[in-house]
Structures are given as structure tokens and as C-alpha cells.
XYZ file of C-alpha atoms in Angstrom:
487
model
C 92.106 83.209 130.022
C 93.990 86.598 129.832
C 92.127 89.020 132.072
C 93.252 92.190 133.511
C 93.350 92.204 137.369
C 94.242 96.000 137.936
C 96.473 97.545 135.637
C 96.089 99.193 131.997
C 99.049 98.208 130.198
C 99.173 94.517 128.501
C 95.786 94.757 127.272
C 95.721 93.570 123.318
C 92.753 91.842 122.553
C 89.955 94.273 123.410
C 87.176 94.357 121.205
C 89.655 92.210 118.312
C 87.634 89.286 118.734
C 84.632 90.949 117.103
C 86.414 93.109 114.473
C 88.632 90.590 113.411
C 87.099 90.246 110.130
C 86.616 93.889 109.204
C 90.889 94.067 109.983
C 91.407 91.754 107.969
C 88.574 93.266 104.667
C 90.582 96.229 105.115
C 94.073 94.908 104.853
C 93.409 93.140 102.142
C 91.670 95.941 100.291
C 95.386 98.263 101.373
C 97.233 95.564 100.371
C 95.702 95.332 96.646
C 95.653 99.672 96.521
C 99.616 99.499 97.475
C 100.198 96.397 95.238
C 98.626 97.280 92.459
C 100.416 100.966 92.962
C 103.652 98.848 93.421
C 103.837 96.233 91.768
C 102.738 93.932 94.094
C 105.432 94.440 97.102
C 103.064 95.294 99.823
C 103.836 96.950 102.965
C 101.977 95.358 105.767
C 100.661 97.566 107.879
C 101.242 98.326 111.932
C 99.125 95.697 113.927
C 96.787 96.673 116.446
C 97.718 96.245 119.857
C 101.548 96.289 119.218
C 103.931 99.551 119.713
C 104.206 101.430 116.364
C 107.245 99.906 114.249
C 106.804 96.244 115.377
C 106.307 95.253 112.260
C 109.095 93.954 109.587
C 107.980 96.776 107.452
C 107.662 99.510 109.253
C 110.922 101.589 107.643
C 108.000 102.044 104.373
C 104.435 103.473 104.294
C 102.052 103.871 106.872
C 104.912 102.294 109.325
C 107.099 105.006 108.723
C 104.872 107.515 109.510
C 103.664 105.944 112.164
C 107.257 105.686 113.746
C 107.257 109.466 112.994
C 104.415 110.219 114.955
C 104.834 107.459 118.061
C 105.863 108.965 121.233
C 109.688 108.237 122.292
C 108.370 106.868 125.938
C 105.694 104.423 124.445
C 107.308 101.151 125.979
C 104.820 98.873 125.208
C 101.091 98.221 124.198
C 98.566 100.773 125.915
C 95.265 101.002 125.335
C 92.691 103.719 126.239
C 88.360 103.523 126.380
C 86.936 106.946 125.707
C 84.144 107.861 128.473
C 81.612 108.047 126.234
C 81.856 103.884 125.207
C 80.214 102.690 128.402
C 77.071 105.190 127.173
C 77.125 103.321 123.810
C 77.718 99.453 125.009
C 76.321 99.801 128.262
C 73.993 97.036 127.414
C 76.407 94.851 125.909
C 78.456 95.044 128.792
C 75.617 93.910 130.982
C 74.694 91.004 128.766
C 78.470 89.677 128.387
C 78.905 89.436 132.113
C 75.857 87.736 132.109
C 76.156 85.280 129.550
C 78.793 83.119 131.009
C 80.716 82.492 127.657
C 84.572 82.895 128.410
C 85.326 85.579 125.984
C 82.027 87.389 126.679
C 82.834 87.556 130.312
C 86.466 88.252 129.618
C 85.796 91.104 126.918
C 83.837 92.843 129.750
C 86.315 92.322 132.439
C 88.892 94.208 130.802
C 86.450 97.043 128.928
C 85.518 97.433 132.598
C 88.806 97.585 134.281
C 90.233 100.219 131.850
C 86.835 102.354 132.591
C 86.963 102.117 136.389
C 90.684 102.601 136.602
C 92.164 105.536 136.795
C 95.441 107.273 137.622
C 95.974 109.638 140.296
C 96.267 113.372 138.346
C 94.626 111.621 135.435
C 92.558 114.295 133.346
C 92.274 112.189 130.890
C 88.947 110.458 130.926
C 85.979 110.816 133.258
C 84.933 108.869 135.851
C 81.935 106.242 135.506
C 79.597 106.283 137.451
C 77.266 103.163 138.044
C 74.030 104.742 137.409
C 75.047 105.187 133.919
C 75.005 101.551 133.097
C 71.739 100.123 135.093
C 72.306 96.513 136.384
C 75.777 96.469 135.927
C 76.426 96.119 140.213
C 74.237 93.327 140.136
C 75.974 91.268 136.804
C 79.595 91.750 138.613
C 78.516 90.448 141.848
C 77.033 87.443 140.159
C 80.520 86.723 138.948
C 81.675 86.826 142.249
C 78.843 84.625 143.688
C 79.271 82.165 140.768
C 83.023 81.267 141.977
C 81.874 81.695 145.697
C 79.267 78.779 144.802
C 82.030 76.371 143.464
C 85.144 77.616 146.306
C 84.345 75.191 148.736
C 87.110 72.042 148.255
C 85.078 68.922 146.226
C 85.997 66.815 149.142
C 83.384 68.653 151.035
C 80.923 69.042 148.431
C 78.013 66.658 149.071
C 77.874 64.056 146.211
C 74.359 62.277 144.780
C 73.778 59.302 146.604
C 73.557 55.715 144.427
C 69.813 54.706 144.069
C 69.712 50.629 143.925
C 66.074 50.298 144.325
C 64.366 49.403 141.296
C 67.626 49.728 139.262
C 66.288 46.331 137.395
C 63.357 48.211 135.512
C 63.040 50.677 132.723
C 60.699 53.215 135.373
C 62.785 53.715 138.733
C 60.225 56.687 139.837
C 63.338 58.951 140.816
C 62.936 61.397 137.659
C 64.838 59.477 135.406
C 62.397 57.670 133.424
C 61.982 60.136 130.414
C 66.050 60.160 129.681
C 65.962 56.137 130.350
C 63.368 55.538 127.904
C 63.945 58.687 125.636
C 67.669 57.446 124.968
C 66.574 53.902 124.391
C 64.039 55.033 122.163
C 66.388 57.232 120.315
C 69.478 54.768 119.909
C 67.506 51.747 118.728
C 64.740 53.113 116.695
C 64.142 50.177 114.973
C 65.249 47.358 116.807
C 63.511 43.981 117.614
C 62.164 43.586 120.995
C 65.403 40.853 122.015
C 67.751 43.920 121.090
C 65.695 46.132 122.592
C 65.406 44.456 125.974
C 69.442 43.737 126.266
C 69.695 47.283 125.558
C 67.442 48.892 128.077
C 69.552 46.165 130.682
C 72.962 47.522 129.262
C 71.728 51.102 129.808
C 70.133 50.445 133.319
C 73.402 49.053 133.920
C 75.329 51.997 132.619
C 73.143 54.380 134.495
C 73.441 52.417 137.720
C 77.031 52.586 137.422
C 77.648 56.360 136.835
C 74.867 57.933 138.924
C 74.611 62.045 137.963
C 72.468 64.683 139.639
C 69.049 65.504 137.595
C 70.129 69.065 137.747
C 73.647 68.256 136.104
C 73.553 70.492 133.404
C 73.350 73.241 135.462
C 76.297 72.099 137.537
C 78.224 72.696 134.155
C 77.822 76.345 134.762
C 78.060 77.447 131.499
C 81.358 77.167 129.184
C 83.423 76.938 132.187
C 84.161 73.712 133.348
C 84.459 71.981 136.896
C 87.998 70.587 136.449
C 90.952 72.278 138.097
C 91.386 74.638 135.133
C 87.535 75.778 135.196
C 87.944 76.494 138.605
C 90.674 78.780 138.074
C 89.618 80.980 135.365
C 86.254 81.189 137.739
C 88.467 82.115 140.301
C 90.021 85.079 137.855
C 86.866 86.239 137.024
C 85.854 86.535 140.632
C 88.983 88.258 141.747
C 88.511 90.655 138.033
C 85.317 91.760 139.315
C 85.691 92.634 142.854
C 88.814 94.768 141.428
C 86.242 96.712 138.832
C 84.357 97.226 142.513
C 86.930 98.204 144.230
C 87.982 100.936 141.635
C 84.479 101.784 141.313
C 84.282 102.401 144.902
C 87.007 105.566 145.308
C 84.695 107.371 142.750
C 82.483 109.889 144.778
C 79.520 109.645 142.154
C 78.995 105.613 143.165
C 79.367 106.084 147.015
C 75.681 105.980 147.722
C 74.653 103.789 145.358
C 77.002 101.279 146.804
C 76.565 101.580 150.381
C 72.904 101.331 149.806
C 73.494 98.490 147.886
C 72.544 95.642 150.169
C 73.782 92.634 148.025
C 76.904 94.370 147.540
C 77.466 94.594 151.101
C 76.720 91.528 151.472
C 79.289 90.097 149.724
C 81.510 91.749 150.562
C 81.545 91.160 153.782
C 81.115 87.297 153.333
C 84.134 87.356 151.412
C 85.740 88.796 154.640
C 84.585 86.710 156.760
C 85.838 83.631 154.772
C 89.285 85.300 154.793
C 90.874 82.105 156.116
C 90.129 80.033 152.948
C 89.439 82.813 150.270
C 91.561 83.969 147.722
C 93.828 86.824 149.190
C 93.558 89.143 146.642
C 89.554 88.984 146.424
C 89.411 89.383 150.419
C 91.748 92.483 149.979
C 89.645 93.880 147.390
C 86.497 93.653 148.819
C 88.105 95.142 152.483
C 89.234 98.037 150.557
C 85.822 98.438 148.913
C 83.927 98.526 152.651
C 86.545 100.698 153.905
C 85.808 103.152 151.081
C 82.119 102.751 151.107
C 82.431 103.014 155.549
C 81.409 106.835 156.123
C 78.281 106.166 154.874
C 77.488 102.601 155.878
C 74.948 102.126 158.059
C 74.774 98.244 159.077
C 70.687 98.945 160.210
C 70.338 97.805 156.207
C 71.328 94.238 156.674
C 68.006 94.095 158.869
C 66.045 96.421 156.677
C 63.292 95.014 154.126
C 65.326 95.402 150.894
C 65.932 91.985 149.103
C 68.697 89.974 150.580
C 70.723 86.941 148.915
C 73.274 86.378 151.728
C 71.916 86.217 155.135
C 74.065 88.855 157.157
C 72.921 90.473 160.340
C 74.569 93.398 162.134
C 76.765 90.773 164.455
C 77.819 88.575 161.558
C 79.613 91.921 159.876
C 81.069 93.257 163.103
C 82.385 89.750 163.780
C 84.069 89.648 160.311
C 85.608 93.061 160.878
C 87.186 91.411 164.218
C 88.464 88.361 162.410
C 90.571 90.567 159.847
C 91.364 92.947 162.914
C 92.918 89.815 164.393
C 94.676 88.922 161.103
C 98.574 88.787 161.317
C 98.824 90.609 157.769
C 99.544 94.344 158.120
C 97.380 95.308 155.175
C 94.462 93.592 156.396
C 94.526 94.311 159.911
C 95.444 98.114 159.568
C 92.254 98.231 157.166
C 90.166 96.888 159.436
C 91.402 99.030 162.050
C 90.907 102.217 159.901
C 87.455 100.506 159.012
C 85.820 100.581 162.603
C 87.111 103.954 163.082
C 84.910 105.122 159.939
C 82.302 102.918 161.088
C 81.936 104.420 164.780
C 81.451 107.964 163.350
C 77.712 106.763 162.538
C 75.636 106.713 165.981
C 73.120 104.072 164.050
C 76.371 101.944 164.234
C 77.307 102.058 168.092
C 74.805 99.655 169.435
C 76.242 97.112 167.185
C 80.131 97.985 167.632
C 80.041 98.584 171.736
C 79.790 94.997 172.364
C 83.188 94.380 170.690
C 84.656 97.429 172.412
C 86.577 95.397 175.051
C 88.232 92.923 172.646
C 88.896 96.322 169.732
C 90.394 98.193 172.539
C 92.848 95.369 173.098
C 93.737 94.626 169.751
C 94.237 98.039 168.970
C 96.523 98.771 171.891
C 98.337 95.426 170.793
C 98.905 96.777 167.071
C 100.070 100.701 168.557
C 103.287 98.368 170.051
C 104.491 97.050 166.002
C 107.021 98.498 165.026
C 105.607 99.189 161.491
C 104.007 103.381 161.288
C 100.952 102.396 159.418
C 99.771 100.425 161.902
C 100.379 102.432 164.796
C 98.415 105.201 163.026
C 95.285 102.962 161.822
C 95.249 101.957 165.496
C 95.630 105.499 166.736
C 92.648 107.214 164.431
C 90.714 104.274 165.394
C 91.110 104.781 169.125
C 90.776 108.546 168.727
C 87.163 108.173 167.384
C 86.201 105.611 169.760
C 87.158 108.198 172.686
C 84.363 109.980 171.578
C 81.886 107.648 171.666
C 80.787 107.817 175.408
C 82.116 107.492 179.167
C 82.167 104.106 178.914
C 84.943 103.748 176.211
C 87.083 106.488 178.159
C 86.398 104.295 181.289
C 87.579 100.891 179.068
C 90.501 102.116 177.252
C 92.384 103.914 180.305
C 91.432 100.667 182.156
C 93.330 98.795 179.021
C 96.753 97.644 180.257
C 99.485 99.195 178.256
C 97.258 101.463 176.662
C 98.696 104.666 178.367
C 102.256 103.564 177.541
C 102.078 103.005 174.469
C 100.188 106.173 173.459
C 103.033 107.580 175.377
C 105.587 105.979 172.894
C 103.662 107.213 170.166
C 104.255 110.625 170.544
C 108.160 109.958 172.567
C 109.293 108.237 169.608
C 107.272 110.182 167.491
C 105.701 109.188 164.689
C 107.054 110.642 161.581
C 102.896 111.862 160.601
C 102.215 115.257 163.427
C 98.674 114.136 162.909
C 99.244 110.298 164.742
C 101.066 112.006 167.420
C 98.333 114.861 167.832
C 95.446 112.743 167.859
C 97.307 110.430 170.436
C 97.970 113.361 172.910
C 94.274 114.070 172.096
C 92.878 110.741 173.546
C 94.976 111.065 176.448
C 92.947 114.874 176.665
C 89.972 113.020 176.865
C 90.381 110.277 179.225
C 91.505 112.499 181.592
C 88.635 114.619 181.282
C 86.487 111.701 183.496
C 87.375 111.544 186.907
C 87.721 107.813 186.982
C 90.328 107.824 185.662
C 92.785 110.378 187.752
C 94.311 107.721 189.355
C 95.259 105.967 186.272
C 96.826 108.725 185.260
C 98.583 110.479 187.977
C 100.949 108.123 187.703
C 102.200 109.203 184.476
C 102.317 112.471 185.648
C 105.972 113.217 185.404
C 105.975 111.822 181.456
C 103.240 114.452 180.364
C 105.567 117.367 182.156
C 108.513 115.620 180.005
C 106.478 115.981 176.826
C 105.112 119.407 178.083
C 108.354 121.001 178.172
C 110.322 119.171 175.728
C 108.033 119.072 172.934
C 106.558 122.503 171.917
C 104.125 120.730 168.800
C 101.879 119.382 171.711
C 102.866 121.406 174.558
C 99.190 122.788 175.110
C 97.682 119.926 175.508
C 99.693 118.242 177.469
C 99.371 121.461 179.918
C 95.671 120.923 179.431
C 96.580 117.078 180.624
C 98.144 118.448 183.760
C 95.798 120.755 184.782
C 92.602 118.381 184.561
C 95.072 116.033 186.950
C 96.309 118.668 189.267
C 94.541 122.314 189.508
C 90.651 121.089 189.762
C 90.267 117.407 191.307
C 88.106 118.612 193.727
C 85.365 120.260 191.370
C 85.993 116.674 188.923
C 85.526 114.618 192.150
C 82.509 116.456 193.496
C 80.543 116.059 189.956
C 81.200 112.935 190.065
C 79.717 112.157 193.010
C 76.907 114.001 192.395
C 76.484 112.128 189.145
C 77.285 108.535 190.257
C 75.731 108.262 193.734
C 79.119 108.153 195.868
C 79.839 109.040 199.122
């Protein structure tokens, strides 16, 4: 199988498959005009899906002109879909990713890729949204399920278990009797009753022997088949399709149909939270999908009474977001970081992310010491929002150990993005402004008058910092008695 994963180029068999024949009419029929004009030297003309001039007689005819009009940076085959062909095939589109025939599924892969991809600054086309072909959601996330049914190593699968009793007669009342006596019946139509009785022994025999499921046609799953190979070009499909979703996803006009799309969600985040054993590239692209889709998620819908097909609750997805937070790859665990940050903006989300706030807070704090500037600032905004949750994740993170420091470093160092140092010297802003945590933070007194007068960029808040600390602990300390019960 050739499918496109993400890019446009290389793409030379759409929609040839189906007009292969009407090519060919029509070369013929410009092959007899320019032989009968010529005396029978034709000029082939320039194939479709090759650069112009490929051809060995491209210096004549059409080829020439061709040449003439070719752009001098075309450095290979490209191939554009006008926005108006998902209006006009919409249906057909549905129905090949729902057929399960390999070049169905694969024609639709690739139409789809080159719709939902596009090019940053590209005028060119249109963007397409998902309302404009209905069901289309729900066909690629059947792909996906289809491979996540066969992903699990054979080994593990659970095989049919060998039936010995009554394996001596025709009738073993296990739901084989009509292909038992339908294929005797069938192979020895005329045959005497000796012949007939070795045979049904032979085929008892044979059946015995190879015991198969009663449901083993649909194990077949289609034209694909459950060999190494089959399992591959499932795997391709799967991966192909969570790519069209993850390009659909950065399109504002499919935003809300997504994140209201509970079996989308769901999938998503089960691919996620198999991201020890699942194929890389699918886990990546359905992280970046949930990280787009994050500012309006709102995890109440994996309890809500819409239809569900994976059985997610509110815990299960936070505890998938943790496992990729604790991943050792950069990509994954800086998305995930950047992912809870979205995710905390939504008070319908808190009551299911404080209980994690403990173990984020650490990991966070733990990915602000790498020495790699992405993470530091996925960690950073992530912190930053969670500083304005309540006092309780003030109270936590200046409790964190290293937390201070390391903010510190962020802004000594400093980042090379103003923003990642700003919103660090704003979380330091607001866990001083709880009077817990003065004595934390008195003792980093002397590095906030550092940063105050060597750093003009963030020299106001830091004299903000200082005040809180020094000018009014008596008003901060007599509120909070008031408030808590002391003294």
C-alpha cells in the first residue's frame, strides 16, 4: 500500500485507478488524429502524475508545449484537490473508508490528506470543514478502531479452544452441523452410502484437526489479511487517519464539532493511554489532536448520556495525560504539559485535575530543570495557569522543593521567549500574594533585589515581589488569621 501519511508531494495515483480506461480511449483516439496527420509517428503524450517533459517525446507536440508552460521550480509530481471536490464526492468518500477494500480505503486516505492539509500562508484552497461531509468523523475513527482491534500481539490473543466431545458424529451440537453436513452434501452429491460414510469420517477428522472460530469470516476483516503484512497496511491506515484528524483539528470551523465529539475523544485518548505499546506516530497524532481540541474540552462528556464505544471516565483521561507527562520524549511530554495547562482554564475541569496536582506540580518543576527551551516553557505556561486555580495550588507549588529555584533560573538564565520569563516572574507574584508562604520566600529575598535591579524587562514585578514580602506582613498576617482561625 502507498498511502500518504502527511505530506502533498509523491502522490500519483489519485483517482487513476478509476479513469484508467478513459486515459487510455483518449490516447488512443490522439494517437490515431496525430498518426493519421503524420504518418503514423505518434507523439505520446505527457503522463499524468509525472513532471512535464518526462516523457521520451516531449521535445514534439503537446510535450513541447507543455515544457513551455511548466514552472522552472516544479521538482517533482504535485498534485492539488480543488475545495469544491469534497462537496461533489462527499459520499464516495464516506463509503470508501467504509468499505474496507484496499484501494477504496487508500483512494480516500490520500483525497483526504491533500484536503485537510494545508500550508501555513496557503491561499490557495479553503479549509474543510467536517460538517460538509456528514459521517465522515465517524468512518475515520473506524479505521483507527479496526487496527486498534487487531494491535494486541497474537500471543495474547485468546485462541478457540479444541472441542473433542462428540467429534465421532456428523451433529456435534456446537454450531457446526449445517457446514459439516452442507459440505458433505455438496462434495459427494452422488455418492453411495460406503463413500459417503468414509467421507463424513475424513471430514470430522479434518475438522477436528483444524478447529476455526464460527465467526471466522469476520476475523478476515475484509481484503486485509491477518498475516504480518495485513497487519501493517492496517497499521498505515490507522496512523493515515488519525493524521487527516489531526490536520482537521487546527481548522477553527471543526473545533466544536470535535470536542463534542465523544467517540473521537475517546479514542483519542485510549490511544494515549496505550502509548507504551502503540505506534509512535499514531500516539503523537492523536496528542496533538487533544491538545488542539483542549480550550474547549470539557471531560464532564465522558460521563454525559451521548453514545459511548470506549469506556473512558474523567480519571481514566487525566491518568493518560500523566502517563505521557511522565514520558521521557520531549515532544510528548511538553504536549502534555501544554495540554493540562489548556485543560485547567475550564472550571468544569478542576475537580477532575486537582487530585493530580501534587504529582503535575512535581513533574513540571522536574521538566523547568532540562536543559531543552521548549520544555521549560510548556512547563512554565502550565504552572502559570495552575497558579490561578485556587490557594491551594499557591500553597502546593511554593511548598514544591526546587520549585522557587528553578523559576529563578528561568528568568537568570533567561529564556530566549520574554513571555516564559514574564509569566515565571508572574507565578512567583502570586505565591507571594498568600501569606503562607512568606517564609518560603524570604529567603530568596536577596535574588528578587538581584533581578529587580539588574533586569529592567521585569523590574516591576519583582518590586511588587518585595513589597508583598517586606512593606505589609503585618496587614497579610492579620487576614490571615482572621481567615484561618490562628492565634
Amino acid at each position: 500500500m502507498n498511502l500518504l501519511l502527511r505530506f502533498r508531494p509523491a502522490i500519483n495515483k489519485i483517482s487513476y485507478n478509476q479513469n484508467n480506461r478513459r486515459d487510455a480511449k483518449m490516447q488512443k483516439r490522439e494517437q490515431g488524429k496525430s498518426g493519421g496527420a503524420a504518418g503514423g509517428a505518434a507523439t505520446p503524450a505527457a503522463k499524468r502524475g509525472r513532471p512535464f517533459g518526462s516523457t521520451s517525446g516531449s521535445s514534439g507536440g503537446s510535450g513541447s508545449a507543455a515544457d513551455s508552460a511548466a514552472p522552472t521550480t516544479l521538482l517533482g509530481p504535485s498534485l492539488q484537490v480543488h475545495s469544491s471536490f469534497a462537496d461533489q464526492n462527499h459520499k464516495r468518500i464516506v463509503l470508501a473508508l467504509q468499505s474496507g477494500l484496499k484501494s477504496e480505503l487508500t483512494w480516500a486516505l490520500n483525497t483526504l490528506t491533500l484536503l485537510s492539509f494545508k500550508e501555513k500562508d496557503d491561499m490557495r484552497k479553503d479549509a474543510t470543514p467536517l460538517a460538509k461531509i456528514p459521517g465522515l468523523l465517524d468512518a475515520l475513527l473506524q479505521v483507527i478502531d479496526d487496527w486498534r482491534d487487531i494491535a494486541l500481539p497474537k500471543e495474547l490473543s485468546k485462541g478457540p479452544r479444541a472441542r473433542t466431545l462428540g467429534v465421532n458424529s456428523l451433529v456435534t451440537g456446537f454450531g457446526s452441523e449445517f457446514e459439516a453436513l452442507g459440505s458433505i452434501n455438496n462434495a459427494f452429491p452422488r455418492s453411495g452410502v460406503g463413500s459417503g460414510s468414509s467421507a463424513a469420517d475424513s471430514l470430522v477428522q479434518k475438522n477436528a484437526a483444524r478447529v476455526r472460530s464460527s465467526e471466522w469470516w469476520f476475523d478476515e476483516d475484509g481484503l486485509f489479511n491477518l498475516d504480518d503484512e495485513g497487519r501493517a497496511e492496517k497499521q498505515q491506515c490507522a496512523v493515515g487517519a488519525s493524521n487527516i484528524i489531526r490536520n482537521f483539528s487546527f481548522m477553527p470551523d471543526n473545533e466544536v464539532i470535535m470536542a463534542q465529539h465523544r467517540h473521537c475523544l475517546e479514542t483519542v485518548f485510549q490511544c494515549i493511554e496505550d502509548h507504551v505499546t502503540e505506534d509512535e506516530e499514531l500516539v503523537t497524532n492523536a496528542l496533538e489532536t487533544i491538545v488542539n481540541l483542549a480550550p474547549l474540552l470539557d471531560l464532564r462528556i465522558f460521563s454525559s448520556s451521548k453514545q459511548s464505544y470506549i469506556k473512558i471516565t474523567e480519571k481514566r483521561a487525566v491518568e493518560a495525560i500523566m502517563g505521557i507527562l511522565g514520558s521521557p520524549f520531549k515532544a510528548w511530554h511538553c504536549a502534555a504539559a501544554e495540554l493540562l495547562g489548556r485543560l485547567i482554564i475550564n472550571p468544569d475541569n478542576e475537580p477532575f485535575l486537582l487530585p493530580f496536582v501534587p504529582q503535575i506540580h512535581k513533574r513540571l518543576v522536574d521538566l523547568m530543570s532540562l536543559p531543552a527551551f521548549d520544555a521549560q516553557a510548556a512547563a512554565v505556561g502550565a504552572l502559570y495557569n495552575l497558579a490561578e486555580v485556587n490557594v491551594d495550588c499557591r500553597l502546593k507549588l511554593a511548598s514544591e522543593r526546587w520549585a522557587i529555584d528553578r523559576l529563578l533560573r528561568v528568568i537568570k538564565t533567561p529564556h530566549p521567549v520574554p513571555e516564559v520569563c514574564r509569566k515565571a516572574a508572574m507565578i512567583l507574584e502570586s505565591l507571594v500574594s498568600e501569606p503562607q508562604n512568606r517564609v518560603l520566600l524570604l529567603a530568596y529575598e536577596n535574588a528578587f533585589a538581584e533581578i529587580l535591579f539588574s533586569d529592567g524587562r521585569y523590574s516591576d514585578t519583582f518590586a511588587r515581589i518585595l513589597y508583598e514580602l517586606t512593606s505589609r506582613p503585618n496587614n497579610k498576617v492579620a487576614s490571615a488569621r482572621g481567615i484561618w482561625g490562628c492565634g
